[in-house]
XYZ file of C-alpha atoms in Angstrom:
302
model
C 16.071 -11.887 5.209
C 15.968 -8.287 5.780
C 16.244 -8.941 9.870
C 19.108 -11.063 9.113
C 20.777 -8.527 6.828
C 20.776 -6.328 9.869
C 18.630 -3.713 7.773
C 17.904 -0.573 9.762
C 15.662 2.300 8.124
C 16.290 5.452 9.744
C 14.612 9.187 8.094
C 17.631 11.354 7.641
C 15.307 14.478 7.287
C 13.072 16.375 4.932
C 14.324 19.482 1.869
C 11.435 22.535 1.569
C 12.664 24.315 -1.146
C 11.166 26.798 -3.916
C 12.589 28.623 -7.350
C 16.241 27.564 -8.861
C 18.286 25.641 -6.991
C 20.930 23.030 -6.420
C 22.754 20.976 -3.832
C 25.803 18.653 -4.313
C 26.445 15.389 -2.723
C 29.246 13.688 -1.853
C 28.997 9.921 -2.861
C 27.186 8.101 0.042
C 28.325 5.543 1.985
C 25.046 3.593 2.185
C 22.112 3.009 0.710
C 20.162 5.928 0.523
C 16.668 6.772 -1.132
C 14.807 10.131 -1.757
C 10.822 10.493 -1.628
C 9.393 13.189 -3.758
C 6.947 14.697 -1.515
C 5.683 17.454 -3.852
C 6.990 19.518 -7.205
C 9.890 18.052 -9.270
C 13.728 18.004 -10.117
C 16.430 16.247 -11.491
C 19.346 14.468 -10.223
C 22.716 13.308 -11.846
C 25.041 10.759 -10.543
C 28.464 10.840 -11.847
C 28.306 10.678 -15.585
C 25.079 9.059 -15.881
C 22.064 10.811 -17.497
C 20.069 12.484 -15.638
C 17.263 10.880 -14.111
C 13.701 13.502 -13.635
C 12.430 12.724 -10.252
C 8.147 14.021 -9.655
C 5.843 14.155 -6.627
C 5.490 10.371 -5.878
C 8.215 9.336 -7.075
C 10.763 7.235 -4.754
C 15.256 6.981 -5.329
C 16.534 4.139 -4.172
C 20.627 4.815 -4.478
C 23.136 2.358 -4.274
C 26.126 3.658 -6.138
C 28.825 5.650 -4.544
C 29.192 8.204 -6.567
C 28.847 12.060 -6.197
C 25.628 13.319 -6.846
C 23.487 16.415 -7.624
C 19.959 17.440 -6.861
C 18.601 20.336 -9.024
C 15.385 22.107 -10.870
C 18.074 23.839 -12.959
C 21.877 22.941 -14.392
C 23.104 25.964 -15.068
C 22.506 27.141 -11.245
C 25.745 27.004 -8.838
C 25.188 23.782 -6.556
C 25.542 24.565 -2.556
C 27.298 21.594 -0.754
C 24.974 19.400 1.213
C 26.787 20.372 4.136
C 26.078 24.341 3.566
C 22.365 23.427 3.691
C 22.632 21.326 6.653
C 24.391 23.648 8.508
C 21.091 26.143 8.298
C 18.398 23.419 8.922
C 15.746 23.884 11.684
C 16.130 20.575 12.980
C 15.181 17.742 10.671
C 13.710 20.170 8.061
C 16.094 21.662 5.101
C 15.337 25.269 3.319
C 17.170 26.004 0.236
C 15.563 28.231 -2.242
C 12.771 30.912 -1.881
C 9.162 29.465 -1.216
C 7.745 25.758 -0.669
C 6.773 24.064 -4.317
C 9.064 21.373 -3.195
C 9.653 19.025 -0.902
C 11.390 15.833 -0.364
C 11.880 13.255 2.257
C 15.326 11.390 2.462
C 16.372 8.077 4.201
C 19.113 5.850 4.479
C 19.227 1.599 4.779
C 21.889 0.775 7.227
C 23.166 -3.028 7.289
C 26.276 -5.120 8.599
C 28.862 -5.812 6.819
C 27.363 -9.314 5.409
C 24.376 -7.516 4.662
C 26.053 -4.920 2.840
C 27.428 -7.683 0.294
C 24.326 -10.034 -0.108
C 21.802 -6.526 -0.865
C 24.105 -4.705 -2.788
C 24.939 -8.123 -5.253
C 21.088 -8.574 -5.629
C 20.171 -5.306 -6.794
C 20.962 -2.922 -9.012
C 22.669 0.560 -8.450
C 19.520 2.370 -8.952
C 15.464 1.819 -8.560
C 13.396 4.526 -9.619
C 9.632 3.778 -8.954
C 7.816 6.537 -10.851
C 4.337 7.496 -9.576
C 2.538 6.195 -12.408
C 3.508 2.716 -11.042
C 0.467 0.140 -8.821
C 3.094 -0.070 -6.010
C 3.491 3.735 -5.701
C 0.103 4.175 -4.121
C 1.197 2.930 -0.915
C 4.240 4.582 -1.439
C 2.498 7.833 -1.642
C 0.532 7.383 1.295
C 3.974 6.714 3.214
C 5.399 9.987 2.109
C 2.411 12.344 3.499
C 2.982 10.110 6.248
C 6.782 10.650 6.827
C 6.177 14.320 6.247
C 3.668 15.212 8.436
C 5.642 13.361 11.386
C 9.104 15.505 10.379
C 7.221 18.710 10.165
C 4.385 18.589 12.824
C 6.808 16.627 15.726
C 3.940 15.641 17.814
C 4.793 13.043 20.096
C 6.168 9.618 19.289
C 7.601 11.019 16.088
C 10.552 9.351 15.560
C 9.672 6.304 16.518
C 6.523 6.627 13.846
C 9.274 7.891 10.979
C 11.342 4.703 11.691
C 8.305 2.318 11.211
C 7.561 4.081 8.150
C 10.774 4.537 6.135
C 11.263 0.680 7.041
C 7.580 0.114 5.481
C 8.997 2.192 2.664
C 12.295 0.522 1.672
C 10.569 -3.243 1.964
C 7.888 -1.394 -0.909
C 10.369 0.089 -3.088
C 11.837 -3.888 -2.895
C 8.326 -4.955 -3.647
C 8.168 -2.888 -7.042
C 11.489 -3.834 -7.953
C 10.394 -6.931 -7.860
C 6.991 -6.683 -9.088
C 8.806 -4.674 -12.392
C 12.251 -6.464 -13.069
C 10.940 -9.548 -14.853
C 15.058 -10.035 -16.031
C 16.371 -9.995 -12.651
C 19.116 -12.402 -12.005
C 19.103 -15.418 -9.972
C 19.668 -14.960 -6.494
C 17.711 -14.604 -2.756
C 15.695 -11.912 -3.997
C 14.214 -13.727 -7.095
C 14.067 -16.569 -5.152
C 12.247 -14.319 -2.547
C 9.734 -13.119 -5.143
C 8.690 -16.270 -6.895
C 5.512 -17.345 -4.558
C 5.996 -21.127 -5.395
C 8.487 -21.159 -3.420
C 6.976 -19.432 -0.011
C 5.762 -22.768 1.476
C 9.089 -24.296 1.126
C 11.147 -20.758 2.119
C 9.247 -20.477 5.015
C 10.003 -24.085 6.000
C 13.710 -24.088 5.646
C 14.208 -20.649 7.770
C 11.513 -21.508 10.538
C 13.499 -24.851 10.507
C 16.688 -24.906 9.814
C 18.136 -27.167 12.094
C 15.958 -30.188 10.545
C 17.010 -33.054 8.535
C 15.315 -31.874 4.851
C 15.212 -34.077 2.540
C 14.521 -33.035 -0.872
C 11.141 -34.745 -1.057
C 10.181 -33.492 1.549
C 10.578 -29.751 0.595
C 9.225 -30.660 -3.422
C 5.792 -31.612 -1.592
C 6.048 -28.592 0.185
C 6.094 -26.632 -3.071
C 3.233 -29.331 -4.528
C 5.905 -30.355 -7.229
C 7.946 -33.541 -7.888
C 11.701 -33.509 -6.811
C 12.811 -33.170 -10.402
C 10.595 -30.348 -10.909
C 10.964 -28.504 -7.674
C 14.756 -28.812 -7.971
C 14.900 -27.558 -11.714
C 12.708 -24.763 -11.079
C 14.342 -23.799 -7.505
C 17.525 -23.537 -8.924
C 16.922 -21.590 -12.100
C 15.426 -18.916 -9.486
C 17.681 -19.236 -6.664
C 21.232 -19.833 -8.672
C 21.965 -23.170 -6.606
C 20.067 -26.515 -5.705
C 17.554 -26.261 -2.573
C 19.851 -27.748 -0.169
C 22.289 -25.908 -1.107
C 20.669 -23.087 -0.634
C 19.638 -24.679 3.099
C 23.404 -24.729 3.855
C 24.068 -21.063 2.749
C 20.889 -20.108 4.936
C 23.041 -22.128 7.788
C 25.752 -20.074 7.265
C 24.243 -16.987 7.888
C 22.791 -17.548 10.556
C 25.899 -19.064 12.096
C 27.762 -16.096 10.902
C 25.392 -13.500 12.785
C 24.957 -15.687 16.045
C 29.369 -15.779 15.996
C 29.113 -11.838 15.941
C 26.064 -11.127 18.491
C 25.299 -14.116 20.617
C 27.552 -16.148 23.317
C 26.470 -19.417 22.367
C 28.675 -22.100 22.450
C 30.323 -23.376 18.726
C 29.527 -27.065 19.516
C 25.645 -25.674 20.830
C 25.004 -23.278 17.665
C 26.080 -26.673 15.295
C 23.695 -28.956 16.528
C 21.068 -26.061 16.636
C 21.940 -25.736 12.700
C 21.362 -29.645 12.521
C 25.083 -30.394 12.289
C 25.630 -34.179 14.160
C 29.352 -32.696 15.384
C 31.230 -28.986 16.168
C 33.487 -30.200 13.542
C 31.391 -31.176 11.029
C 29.620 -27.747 11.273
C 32.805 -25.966 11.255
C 34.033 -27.519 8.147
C 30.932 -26.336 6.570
C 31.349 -22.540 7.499
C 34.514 -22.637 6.388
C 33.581 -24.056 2.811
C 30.777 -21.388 2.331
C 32.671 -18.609 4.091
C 36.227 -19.198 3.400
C 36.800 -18.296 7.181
C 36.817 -20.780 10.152
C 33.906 -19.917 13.137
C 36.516 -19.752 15.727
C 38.271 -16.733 13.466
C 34.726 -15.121 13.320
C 34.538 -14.992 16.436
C 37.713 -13.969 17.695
C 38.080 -11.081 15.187
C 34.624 -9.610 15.569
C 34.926 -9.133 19.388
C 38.199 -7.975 18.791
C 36.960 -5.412 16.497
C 34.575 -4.705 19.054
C 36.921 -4.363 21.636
C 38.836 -2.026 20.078
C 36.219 0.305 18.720
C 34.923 0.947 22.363
């Protein structure tokens, strides 16, 4: 889901900093998370309380709204920009001495993406150290640091492996702690008696599935598998076959060349129209508009 989300992971750098300090943040435009390397501080996010963030501790942020990162209120916050502007490469110094540092990151994802990740989650996840999943979490961290701070070769490309690694495991203790999360992909994601039958219907989604077919798949009858699919999920399997379609459809319209009439019967759609009157039902648009507007988009922004 994550590949087809067009989720990208990328380290945006790492903050040293020692003593009183603060640094203001405009409201961010993507997801971004902060790793708590070592030492401690706070952050506040609009008019929220403030939120105490500890050496293994992990920010996930989803909310755009301004932000500051402190170890004290009543010091004057510097503009994230200020401290940029005096980096040594990737590395941030604010303060005097080293009893802190942090490693930041940000999730980029298309514009579909950006809807179906932001409506399953919430606008925070803090995953405290004290947490199972934070172990491997921790390990990432010392990871993530050493490659920003000792550059040896292949660097970057190691960072972007691990932040990745890092923003599927803050997912996984989201997961593993929000037993009230809604219905949706990600709950449906999460519940493991449905992996047989997830795995099934993306592998194969061009087949004929019958609901019988899937309910065996999940070692349930039809009544049962459909009952229990749909209180996790929010819709009935096959619907939720067709909106997996969909998606696919949507991101082969914007990135491949293939034919509408070839990417319908690859989707398991008898006819081009018959597939096209199903995109437009789930997406409200028509595949031909897709199309059209997203290389014109394209064309214009080159």
């Amino acid at each position: 889901m994550l590949q087809l989300l067009g989720a990208k992971s990328v380290v945006t750098g790492a903050l040293i900093a020692g003593g009183s300090w603060s640094i203001s943040f405009p409201p961010p435009d993507r997801i971004k998370f902060w790793g708590i390397v070592k030492g401690r501080c706070w952050v506040r996010m609009g008019d929220e309380p403030a939120i105490e963030l500890r050496a293994g501790d992990v920010l996930l942020i989803l909310q755009p709204s301004p932000m500051t990162l402190t170890t004290d209120p009543d010091t004057p916050s510097v503009g994230i920009d200020e401290v940029l502007s005096k980096a040594n490469g990737e590395v941030c110094k604010i303060g005097d001495g080293e009893d802190f540092m942090l490693i930041g990151g940000t999730v980029m994802l298309d514009p579909r993406g950006r809807s179906l990740l932001f409506g399953a989650l919430p606008p925070t996840i803090h995953v405290g150290s004290g947490v199972v999943q934070a172990e491997a979490l921790r390990w990432i961290l010392d990871q993530l640091m050493r490659e920003r701070v000792d550059r040896l070769p292949g660097a970057d490309a190691a960072s972007t492996q691990l932040v990745h690694l890092m923003f599927i495991h803050i997912l996984r203790a989201h997961l593993a702690q929000d037993d009230l999360m809604a219905p949706g992909w990600l709950r449906l994601a999460s519940d493991r008696r449905f992996t047989a039958v997830l795995a099934l219907m993306h592998e194969q989604p061009g087949k004929d599935w019958s609901l019988l077919e899937l309910a065996k798949a999940a070692g349930m009858s039809r009544a049962t598998f459909a009952l229990h699919f749909k209180a996790a999920a929010g819709m009935g399997p096959l619907g939720y076959l067709t909106e997996w379609r969909m998606h696919l459809a949507e991101r082969a319209l914007r990135q491949d060349g293939v034919s509408i009439a070839r990417l319908a019967e690859s989707l398991g759609y008898a006819s081009e129209s018959a597939f096209s009157h199903a995109f437009k039902r789930v997406t409200g648009r028509a595949p031909k508009w897709v199309r059209r507007n997203d290389s014109a988009a394209e064309s214009a922004s080159s």
